[in-house]
Amino acid sequence: MSAVDQTSEKQRAGDPGSATCLEPAPGTSVWPDLLSRSAQDALLAELCGLIETAPLYVPTMPKSGRPFSASMTNLGTLGWVSDKNGYRYDAVHPVTGRAWPRIPDSLLHLWTDLTGYQAPPEACLLNYYSAGAKMGLHQDRDEKPLDAPVLSISLGDTAVFRLGGVERKGSTQSFKLASGDVMMLAGPSRLRFHGVDRILPGSSTLLAKAEFPANAGRVNLTLRRVTEP
Ligand code: SIN
Ligand code: MN
């Protein structure tokens, strides 16, 4: 979404208090440019360290065994995984067998500030999209408490995001999610179908100088509560 860039320094550090919030559909909130460039740099630097413990890997689809075009890893006590046994949450990385690293405090604070949910997120799925990667239309429904929102943070190249309704068929809309944008799917939007049509290569310089495994592309983080509090 295009940012209305008249925010104060305080807002730019990720304070949602009086930041611009758009509502493309009931229950869908988008805060354009909520994270300042320095907050994005700091978060990415932290992620680079965590990815050394929990490397990106390419999951496969349950039935077809086809690889995802995005690569993934997770932070938190539980991580979302997909393989021939289906979609599920698991406490360990499927390649290393090690526990996922903890979710950075800055993300835990963002969750508290924006969702107001009674319990912290247990999972933070990290999706990495290189130039040709995308994600098909799907619902996030492997979590038990559906009253807990899903909170999404975009870093790096802009995504063309697609948002549908709660049925697979039906109309959809698309909008851009740029680096520093934060989106929440809550209430009537919690089970909306959504996906990523494509990313716009070269639209951000965020990953260029970072220690991230790739120096271009998009990182998306989704914070989720998986079990009933
Ligand atoms: C997801 O639905 O898991 C990711 C969406 C995104 O990359 O914006
Ligand atoms: Mn999703």
mmCIF file of N, CA and C and ligand atoms in Angstrom, residues 138 140 194 224, ligand 2:
data_model
loop_
_atom_site.group_PDB
_atom_site.id
_atom_site.type_symbol
_atom_site.label_atom_id
_atom_site.label_comp_id
_atom_site.label_asym_id
_atom_site.label_seq_id
_atom_site.Cartn_x
_atom_site.Cartn_y
_atom_site.Cartn_z
ATOM 1 N N HIS A 138 -4.506 -19.365 -0.093
ATOM 2 C CA HIS A 138 -4.707 -20.360 0.974
ATOM 3 C C HIS A 138 -5.297 -19.671 2.200
ATOM 4 N N ASP A 140 -5.019 -19.606 6.532
ATOM 5 C CA ASP A 140 -4.205 -20.019 7.679
ATOM 6 C C ASP A 140 -5.178 -20.658 8.665
ATOM 7 N N HIS A 194 -5.715 -15.887 1.106
ATOM 8 C CA HIS A 194 -4.715 -14.872 0.765
ATOM 9 C C HIS A 194 -3.517 -15.544 0.112
ATOM 10 N N ARG A 224 1.889 -16.034 14.818
ATOM 11 C CA ARG A 224 0.657 -16.796 15.034
ATOM 12 C C ARG A 224 0.588 -17.374 16.444
HETATM 13 MN MN MN B 2 -0.907 -17.508 5.101
#
